[in-house]
Amino acid sequence: KYNEQFYVEEELEKQLLDGEQILWRSKPNFMAFFMNNSMETLFIVMLPYAVAVAVGIFFNLRSEAASTAFLLFSSFFVFFSLLVSVVIFAVWGARREWKHLEYVLTNQRMIICTKGNGYVYTIVSLKEVKMITMRQGGFDKLFNVGDVLVTVNQGKNQGVCRILDIKDWEDFYFLLDEKMEEVKEGVRQEGQKQEPDMLDGLKSIL
């Protein structure tokens, strides 16, 4: 059962724990995802060739060779063809990655679903979340989307889990913050319940 808007539901359900419920799920906005992830690559790929074409045109214009017009036309044609090919390849790659990308929030964990050689899940327990922040870049403002950056404790180290280019980014931020506090409060209460048991155990030993 495949859903174009969301992930393979049966595969996602296999990752859920007993009593775990999906509270929120979303995909990135495709245009914002493409612009944010592909424009830098397009710029890096095309800039050297654009500079080479510009330099060639400059020297051809300074010369009075009869082939100047042909060289100009050839340079523009090759540049345009290369640009179109790179854009098509970038759109195809971004579409392929976007199609299998989904963000999921449950009452216990945050799950990022992707697909490489198989189904890949980045799973973060809400107990491990240290801090969350919001941001909105230039392309994000254009498409009215935003990002949520989740700082996660990983032993002695910290990592950042990125929820990118989502439409309801503010709603997700406040929902994640609420559920994170609920989970941490549950952990604190569980710790408080265990303290009397530990004291009773020490008294019986003494």
XYZ file of N, CA, C and O in Angstrom, residues 40-204:
660
model
N 22.716 25.294 -4.770
C 24.151 25.406 -4.496
C 24.948 24.505 -5.420
O 25.988 24.899 -5.970
N 24.449 23.281 -5.632
C 25.123 22.348 -6.532
C 25.116 22.875 -7.964
O 26.143 22.815 -8.671
N 23.979 23.403 -8.407
C 23.898 23.970 -9.751
C 24.887 25.118 -9.914
O 25.563 25.228 -10.947
N 24.979 25.958 -8.910
C 25.891 27.102 -8.973
C 27.341 26.636 -9.077
O 28.117 27.141 -9.900
N 27.705 25.646 -8.258
C 29.087 25.148 -8.272
C 29.426 24.503 -9.609
O 30.522 24.678 -10.155
N 28.479 23.745 -10.163
C 28.726 23.046 -11.428
C 28.827 24.024 -12.594
O 29.700 23.895 -13.468
N 27.937 25.026 -12.622
C 27.848 25.893 -13.781
C 28.808 27.080 -13.751
O 29.151 27.633 -14.801
N 29.237 27.494 -12.552
C 30.073 28.692 -12.464
C 31.373 28.593 -13.265
O 31.694 29.524 -14.027
N 32.157 27.511 -13.138
C 33.402 27.446 -13.920
C 33.161 27.549 -15.425
O 33.903 28.234 -16.134
N 32.104 26.862 -15.903
C 31.826 26.911 -17.334
C 31.356 28.294 -17.753
O 31.732 28.791 -18.833
N 30.551 28.941 -16.923
C 30.089 30.289 -17.233
C 31.257 31.260 -17.321
O 31.314 32.127 -18.205
N 32.207 31.117 -16.410
C 33.402 31.969 -16.442
C 34.206 31.709 -17.714
O 34.678 32.651 -18.377
N 34.368 30.443 -18.068
C 35.118 30.098 -19.280
C 34.450 30.677 -20.523
O 35.117 31.218 -21.413
N 33.118 30.571 -20.589
C 32.382 31.132 -21.727
C 32.544 32.644 -21.780
O 32.762 33.234 -22.838
N 32.440 33.303 -20.625
C 32.576 34.761 -20.578
C 33.964 35.203 -21.028
O 34.106 36.176 -21.783
N 34.984 34.485 -20.579
C 36.359 34.817 -20.988
C 36.532 34.605 -22.487
O 37.128 35.435 -23.195
N 35.987 33.495 -22.992
C 36.089 33.236 -24.426
C 35.387 34.297 -25.253
O 35.899 34.759 -26.276
N 34.192 34.720 -24.810
C 33.462 35.769 -25.526
C 34.242 37.068 -25.506
O 34.323 37.783 -26.517
N 34.837 37.382 -24.362
C 35.602 38.634 -24.245
C 36.742 38.683 -25.254
O 36.918 39.681 -25.968
N 37.515 37.605 -25.331
C 38.650 37.603 -26.250
C 38.196 37.532 -27.708
O 38.835 38.104 -28.603
N 37.067 36.845 -27.962
C 36.563 36.783 -29.332
C 36.059 38.140 -29.805
O 36.212 38.504 -30.967
N 35.441 38.887 -28.902
C 34.957 40.211 -29.266
C 36.108 41.170 -29.546
O 35.969 42.094 -30.353
N 37.211 40.968 -28.883
C 38.361 41.837 -29.110
C 39.050 41.519 -30.433
O 39.719 42.382 -31.007
N 38.892 40.302 -30.873
C 39.480 39.947 -32.161
C 38.481 40.275 -33.270
O 37.303 40.481 -33.032
N 38.945 40.300 -34.471
C 38.079 40.587 -35.614
C 37.976 39.374 -36.522
O 37.840 39.507 -37.735
N 38.049 38.234 -35.885
C 37.992 37.004 -36.679
C 36.603 36.833 -37.278
O 35.596 37.207 -36.681
N 36.565 36.253 -38.456
C 35.290 36.069 -39.136
C 34.400 35.058 -38.419
O 33.181 35.041 -38.589
N 35.026 34.224 -37.595
C 34.268 33.170 -36.924
C 33.718 33.610 -35.554
O 33.204 32.780 -34.818
N 33.828 34.900 -35.246
C 33.391 35.369 -33.925
C 31.923 35.069 -33.677
O 31.541 34.567 -32.612
N 31.052 35.365 -34.626
C 29.618 35.137 -34.467
C 29.325 33.654 -34.247
O 28.504 33.296 -33.392
N 30.009 32.814 -35.023
C 29.803 31.376 -34.870
C 30.248 30.893 -33.494
O 29.576 30.081 -32.854
N 31.388 31.416 -33.021
C 31.898 31.030 -31.708
C 30.955 31.475 -30.598
O 30.731 30.755 -29.621
N 30.410 32.687 -30.748
C 29.463 33.184 -29.753
C 28.224 32.294 -29.698
O 27.759 31.903 -28.620
N 27.697 31.982 -30.891
C 26.509 31.135 -30.952
C 26.800 29.755 -30.377
O 25.993 29.215 -29.591
N 27.936 29.184 -30.708
C 28.307 27.851 -30.220
C 28.453 27.853 -28.702
O 27.996 26.935 -28.016
N 29.091 28.901 -28.176
C 29.296 28.985 -26.723
C 27.972 29.065 -25.986
O 27.746 28.354 -25.000
N 27.069 29.922 -26.485
C 25.770 30.050 -25.833
C 24.961 28.764 -25.948
O 24.279 28.364 -25.002
N 25.030 28.112 -27.101
C 24.278 26.877 -27.307
C 24.762 25.778 -26.374
O 23.953 25.091 -25.729
N 26.077 25.611 -26.293
C 26.641 24.578 -25.416
C 26.322 24.889 -23.951
O 25.943 24.006 -23.176
N 26.454 26.163 -23.567
C 26.174 26.569 -22.189
C 24.707 26.313 -21.834
O 24.394 25.768 -20.778
N 23.813 26.704 -22.746
C 22.378 26.506 -22.506
C 22.039 25.021 -22.431
O 21.266 24.595 -21.564
N 22.614 24.223 -23.323
C 22.344 22.780 -23.318
C 22.832 22.135 -22.029
O 22.138 21.302 -21.431
N 24.030 22.541 -21.580
C 24.573 21.999 -20.346
C 23.720 22.411 -19.156
O 23.429 21.600 -18.268
N 23.269 23.669 -19.157
C 22.431 24.160 -18.065
C 21.126 23.374 -17.978
O 20.712 22.949 -16.887
N 20.486 23.163 -19.111
C 19.230 22.411 -19.136
C 19.448 20.978 -18.647
O 18.653 20.442 -17.862
N 20.540 20.356 -19.094
C 20.824 18.976 -18.689
C 21.053 18.880 -17.184
O 20.530 17.972 -16.515
N 21.817 19.829 -16.629
C 22.102 19.817 -15.195
C 20.827 20.050 -14.395
O 20.588 19.402 -13.368
N 19.973 20.977 -14.855
C 18.719 21.262 -14.147
C 17.810 20.032 -14.161
O 17.215 19.679 -13.127
N 17.692 19.381 -15.311
C 16.847 18.183 -15.416
C 17.353 17.091 -14.467
O 16.575 16.457 -13.750
N 18.656 16.889 -14.453
C 19.233 15.872 -13.568
C 19.005 16.239 -12.098
O 18.686 15.375 -11.278
N 19.146 17.539 -11.761
C 18.942 17.981 -10.379
C 17.496 17.799 -9.949
O 17.216 17.363 -8.827
N 16.557 18.130 -10.833
C 15.130 17.957 -10.521
C 14.807 16.481 -10.330
O 14.091 16.100 -9.385
N 15.335 15.629 -11.187
C 15.097 14.191 -11.072
C 15.642 13.655 -9.754
O 14.968 12.884 -9.046
N 16.871 14.059 -9.389
C 17.472 13.597 -8.144
C 16.712 14.089 -6.923
O 16.480 13.331 -5.973
N 16.307 15.378 -6.945
C 15.566 15.940 -5.819
C 14.198 15.273 -5.688
O 13.748 14.990 -4.580
N 13.544 15.043 -6.806
C 12.230 14.382 -6.798
C 12.336 12.971 -6.227
O 11.488 12.536 -5.440
N 13.371 12.257 -6.618
C 13.570 10.881 -6.148
C 13.807 10.863 -4.642
O 13.267 10.012 -3.926
N 14.618 11.785 -4.153
C 14.882 11.851 -2.713
C 13.640 12.303 -1.947
O 13.311 11.763 -0.892
N 12.939 13.301 -2.475
C 11.762 13.858 -1.813
C 10.632 12.840 -1.719
O 9.912 12.781 -0.727
N 10.482 12.025 -2.761
C 9.373 11.069 -2.833
C 9.375 10.115 -1.645
O 8.322 9.706 -1.153
N 10.566 9.753 -1.171
C 10.674 8.761 -0.103
C 11.031 9.390 1.244
O 11.462 8.684 2.157
N 10.859 10.698 1.367
C 11.204 11.394 2.606
C 9.940 11.800 3.354
O 9.035 12.414 2.773
N 9.874 11.439 4.616
C 8.731 11.805 5.439
C 9.189 12.017 6.872
O 10.072 11.321 7.374
N 8.590 12.989 7.519
C 8.858 13.272 8.925
C 7.659 12.833 9.754
O 6.518 13.150 9.420
N 7.932 12.136 10.849
C 6.866 11.596 11.689
C 7.175 11.913 13.151
O 8.315 11.743 13.605
N 6.157 12.350 13.882
C 6.272 12.563 15.320
C 5.241 11.688 16.020
O 4.056 11.725 15.678
N 5.706 10.894 16.988
C 4.803 10.083 17.792
C 4.819 10.607 19.236
O 5.517 11.569 19.544
N 4.062 9.965 20.093
C 4.049 10.385 21.491
C 5.310 9.952 22.238
O 5.486 10.288 23.411
N 6.224 9.232 21.544
C 7.455 8.787 22.190
C 8.717 9.168 21.426
O 9.767 9.399 22.032
N 8.607 9.252 20.100
C 9.821 9.427 19.296
C 9.560 10.296 18.074
O 8.408 10.562 17.710
N 10.651 10.710 17.459
C 10.607 11.397 16.175
C 11.289 10.491 15.156
O 12.371 9.959 15.415
N 10.644 10.301 14.023
C 11.144 9.374 13.011
C 11.267 10.099 11.671
O 10.324 10.754 11.227
N 12.431 9.971 11.045
C 12.633 10.487 9.689
C 12.767 9.291 8.763
O 13.668 8.457 8.927
N 11.862 9.175 7.803
C 11.832 8.040 6.882
C 12.481 8.433 5.554
O 12.098 9.427 4.939
N 13.434 7.674 5.120
C 14.053 7.867 3.807
C 14.219 6.485 3.160
O 13.886 5.465 3.754
N 14.761 6.493 1.967
C 14.970 5.217 1.282
C 16.266 5.283 0.492
O 16.478 6.182 -0.299
N 17.152 4.325 0.767
C 18.376 4.187 -0.001
C 18.316 2.868 -0.726
O 17.527 2.667 -1.627
N 19.156 1.922 -0.289
C 19.061 0.565 -0.817
C 17.898 -0.196 -0.185
O 17.535 -1.275 -0.606
N 17.346 0.369 0.872
C 16.178 -0.183 1.553
C 15.540 0.933 2.355
O 15.891 2.098 2.200
N 14.613 0.566 3.210
C 13.985 1.581 4.050
C 14.956 1.995 5.143
O 15.550 1.152 5.812
N 15.109 3.294 5.328
C 16.042 3.830 6.314
C 15.271 4.739 7.262
O 14.523 5.616 6.825
N 15.472 4.524 8.561
C 14.767 5.316 9.566
C 15.778 5.949 10.513
O 16.613 5.252 11.084
N 15.694 7.253 10.656
C 16.433 7.947 11.703
C 15.460 8.155 12.855
O 14.463 8.863 12.709
N 15.728 7.505 13.976
C 14.783 7.491 15.093
C 15.412 8.175 16.298
O 16.522 7.841 16.704
N 14.697 9.139 16.845
C 15.175 9.901 17.999
C 14.123 9.815 19.103
O 12.963 10.187 18.891
N 14.512 9.326 20.275
C 13.606 9.312 21.420
C 13.435 10.739 21.936
O 14.398 11.522 21.972
N 12.234 11.085 22.315
C 11.994 12.429 22.850
C 12.750 12.656 24.155
O 12.980 13.798 24.553
N 13.162 11.570 24.812
C 13.974 11.703 26.018
C 15.358 12.266 25.699
O 16.009 12.836 26.577
N 15.815 12.076 24.454
C 17.158 12.502 24.061
C 17.201 13.931 23.535
O 18.272 14.477 23.311
N 16.033 14.540 23.321
C 15.990 15.883 22.748
C 16.406 16.905 23.798
O 15.838 16.962 24.894
N 17.401 17.712 23.479
C 17.891 18.724 24.415
C 17.321 20.099 24.115
O 16.951 20.853 25.016
N 17.236 20.444 22.825
C 16.810 21.792 22.453
C 16.226 21.768 21.049
O 16.646 20.976 20.200
N 15.242 22.613 20.798
C 14.686 22.755 19.456
C 14.654 24.232 19.079
O 14.381 25.091 19.919
N 14.959 24.512 17.831
C 14.943 25.891 17.333
C 14.265 25.929 15.969
O 14.194 24.912 15.266
N 13.770 27.102 15.604
C 13.147 27.312 14.297
C 14.015 28.235 13.462
O 14.732 29.082 13.987
N 13.925 28.085 12.153
C 14.590 29.024 11.255
C 13.819 29.069 9.940
O 13.101 28.136 9.586
N 14.002 30.176 9.227
C 13.344 30.344 7.928
C 14.295 31.105 7.017
O 14.566 32.275 7.226
N 14.812 30.416 6.004
C 15.743 31.026 5.073
C 15.032 31.762 3.954
O 13.803 31.897 3.940
N 15.840 32.238 2.993
C 15.303 33.031 1.889
C 14.296 32.272 1.045
O 13.185 32.745 0.794
N 14.673 31.076 0.580
C 13.751 30.265 -0.220
C 12.566 29.808 0.624
O 11.449 29.648 0.113
N 12.793 29.583 1.922
C 11.699 29.176 2.805
C 10.621 30.257 2.862
O 9.420 29.962 2.812
N 11.042 31.507 2.969
C 10.078 32.609 3.012
C 9.312 32.705 1.698
O 8.120 33.014 1.687
N 10.003 32.440 0.600
C 9.362 32.495 -0.713
C 8.216 31.497 -0.819
O 7.162 31.800 -1.393
N 8.416 30.305 -0.254
C 7.402 29.249 -0.352
C 6.613 29.073 0.947
O 5.854 28.121 1.077
N 6.808 29.984 1.894
C 6.078 29.983 3.164
C 6.243 28.658 3.913
O 5.276 28.043 4.368
N 7.490 28.220 4.026
C 7.812 27.020 4.794
C 8.931 27.377 5.774
O 9.437 28.495 5.783
N 9.319 26.419 6.603
C 10.384 26.661 7.562
C 11.029 25.366 8.009
O 10.598 24.263 7.642
N 12.071 25.503 8.822
C 12.828 24.362 9.324
C 12.755 24.326 10.846
O 12.656 25.364 11.504
N 12.852 23.126 11.384
C 12.975 22.931 12.829
C 14.244 22.109 13.061
O 14.387 21.009 12.510
N 15.166 22.653 13.857
C 16.418 21.977 14.160
C 16.324 21.399 15.566
O 16.058 22.112 16.532
N 16.564 20.104 15.665
C 16.409 19.389 16.931
C 17.792 18.938 17.402
O 18.434 18.104 16.756
N 18.258 19.509 18.515
C 19.534 19.117 19.096
C 19.317 17.915 19.996
O 18.465 17.936 20.888
N 20.111 16.860 19.755
C 19.899 15.577 20.425
C 21.151 15.180 21.181
O 22.275 15.316 20.670
N 20.983 14.703 22.408
C 22.089 14.146 23.190
C 22.394 12.742 22.705
O 21.504 11.894 22.643
N 23.651 12.507 22.353
C 24.090 11.181 21.909
C 25.300 10.780 22.744
O 26.442 10.901 22.312
N 25.022 10.319 23.948
C 26.113 10.029 24.873
C 26.790 11.322 25.305
O 26.143 12.251 25.779
N 28.090 11.392 25.104
C 28.832 12.601 25.436
C 28.759 13.638 24.320
O 29.160 14.784 24.509
N 28.281 13.230 23.170
C 28.217 14.120 22.015
C 26.787 14.602 21.778
O 25.831 14.091 22.352
N 26.687 15.601 20.908
C 25.382 16.121 20.510
C 25.267 16.080 18.999
O 26.245 16.293 18.283
N 24.084 15.801 18.517
C 23.819 15.828 17.089
C 22.628 16.721 16.814
O 21.878 17.086 17.720
N 22.472 17.080 15.554
C 21.348 17.927 15.148
C 20.529 17.171 14.117
O 21.052 16.747 13.082
N 19.268 17.015 14.403
C 18.326 16.373 13.484
C 17.514 17.482 12.815
O 16.897 18.300 13.500
N 17.501 17.519 11.499
C 16.895 18.626 10.754
C 15.573 18.224 10.111
O 15.532 17.277 9.322
N 14.524 18.949 10.456
C 13.221 18.787 9.825
C 13.068 19.979 8.884
O 12.849 21.105 9.332
N 13.195 19.753 7.596
C 13.389 20.840 6.641
C 12.181 21.076 5.740
O 11.495 20.136 5.329
N 11.955 22.363 5.439
C 11.039 22.795 4.370
C 9.602 22.302 4.563
O 8.949 21.884 3.609
N 9.110 22.364 5.794
C 7.750 21.905 6.062
C 6.795 23.098 6.153
O 7.165 24.182 6.598
N 5.561 22.872 5.742
C 4.567 23.932 5.668
C 4.134 24.381 7.062
O 4.027 25.576 7.343
N 3.870 23.410 7.933
C 3.365 23.731 9.272
C 4.493 23.682 10.302
O 4.373 23.065 11.350
N 5.586 24.339 9.997
C 6.782 24.264 10.835
C 6.571 24.834 12.226
O 7.082 24.291 13.204
N 5.794 25.909 12.357
C 5.547 26.480 13.680
C 4.676 25.545 14.521
O 4.933 25.358 15.716
N 3.634 24.964 13.905
C 2.781 24.022 14.625
C 3.594 22.817 15.094
O 3.423 22.336 16.227
N 4.477 22.322 14.214
C 5.312 21.180 14.586
C 6.243 21.542 15.734
O 6.439 20.743 16.660
N 6.808 22.730 15.703
C 7.718 23.172 16.760
C 7.023 23.145 18.120
O 7.549 22.591 19.094
N 5.841 23.735 18.200
C 5.139 23.812 19.483
C 4.623 22.438 19.932
O 4.623 22.133 21.132
N 4.205 21.593 18.974
C 3.771 20.246 19.323
C 4.941 19.430 19.853
O 4.814 18.722 20.868
N 6.090 19.504 19.184
C 7.278 18.779 19.628
C 7.719 19.265 21.005
O 8.075 18.461 21.876
N 7.691 20.567 21.219
C 8.077 21.127 22.513
C 7.153 20.609 23.619
O 7.604 20.243 24.710
N 5.859 20.569 23.332
C 4.882 20.094 24.319
C 5.117 18.619 24.658
O 5.141 18.232 25.841
N 5.281 17.778 23.631
C 5.455 16.351 23.856
C 6.805 16.049 24.505
O 6.924 15.121 25.319
N 7.802 16.827 24.163
C 9.116 16.650 24.776
C 9.043 16.896 26.282
O 9.599 16.141 27.086
N 8.333 17.949 26.677
C 8.190 18.257 28.102
C 7.358 17.196 28.817
O 7.639 16.850 29.966
N 6.337 16.669 28.134
C 5.516 15.613 28.742
C 6.355 14.359 28.998
O 6.255 13.741 30.068
N 7.184 13.993 28.036
C 8.022 12.805 28.195
C 9.033 13.020 29.316
O 9.247 12.136 30.161
N 9.650 14.185 29.365
C 10.640 14.458 30.403
C 9.989 14.517 31.782
O 10.595 14.086 32.775
N 8.788 15.045 31.863
C 8.067 15.072 33.133
C 7.745 13.649 33.585
O 7.838 13.329 34.784
N 7.381 12.778 32.658
C 7.143 11.385 32.989
C 8.388 10.706 33.520
O 8.324 9.906 34.462
N 9.538 11.021 32.923
C 10.806 10.457 33.396
C 11.112 10.943 34.802
O 11.551 10.171 35.670
N 10.863 12.235 35.075
C 11.116 12.782 36.410
C 10.204 12.129 37.451
O 10.643 11.797 38.555
N 8.953 11.958 37.110
C 8.021 11.329 38.047
C 8.404 9.879 38.316
O 8.290 9.396 39.449
N 8.859 9.186 37.289
C 9.289 7.803 37.458
C 10.504 7.732 38.381
O 10.613 6.834 39.225
N 11.411 8.715 38.233
C 12.576 8.761 39.112
C 12.201 9.025 40.555
O 12.782 8.454 41.485
N 11.212 9.889 40.756
C 10.762 10.193 42.114
C 10.098 8.986 42.770
O 10.204 8.786 43.981
N 9.409 8.180 41.979
C 8.773 6.980 42.526
C 9.810 5.948 42.940
O 9.612 5.191 43.887
N 10.926 5.904 42.218
C 11.949 4.900 42.502
C 12.793 5.254 43.726
O 13.349 4.376 44.379
N 12.885 6.542 44.058
C 13.717 6.961 45.186
C 13.266 6.348 46.508
O 14.089 5.824 47.272
N 11.942 6.380 46.881
C 11.523 5.729 48.137
C 11.836 4.240 48.172
O 12.215 3.701 49.213
N 11.687 3.553 46.994
C 11.990 2.125 46.936
C 13.457 1.865 47.223
O 13.815 0.909 47.919
N 14.320 2.732 46.712
C 15.753 2.577 46.939
C 16.090 2.815 48.407
O 16.913 2.116 49.008
N 15.426 3.823 49.021
C 15.673 4.114 50.432
C 15.206 2.959 51.316
O 15.870 2.583 52.279
N 14.046 2.392 50.995
C 13.544 1.249 51.750
C 14.504 0.066 51.646
O 14.725 -0.668 52.632
N 15.060 -0.118 50.440
C 16.007 -1.200 50.257
C 17.270 -1.005 51.084
O 17.800 -1.948 51.681
N 17.756 0.238 51.166
C 18.941 0.521 51.973
C 18.658 0.312 53.459
O 19.497 -0.211 54.205
N 17.458 0.713 53.915
C 17.099 0.556 55.329
C 17.053 -0.913 55.707
O 17.462 -1.316 56.804
N 16.518 -1.724 54.793
C 16.429 -3.163 55.110
C 17.800 -3.801 55.203
O 18.026 -4.708 55.989
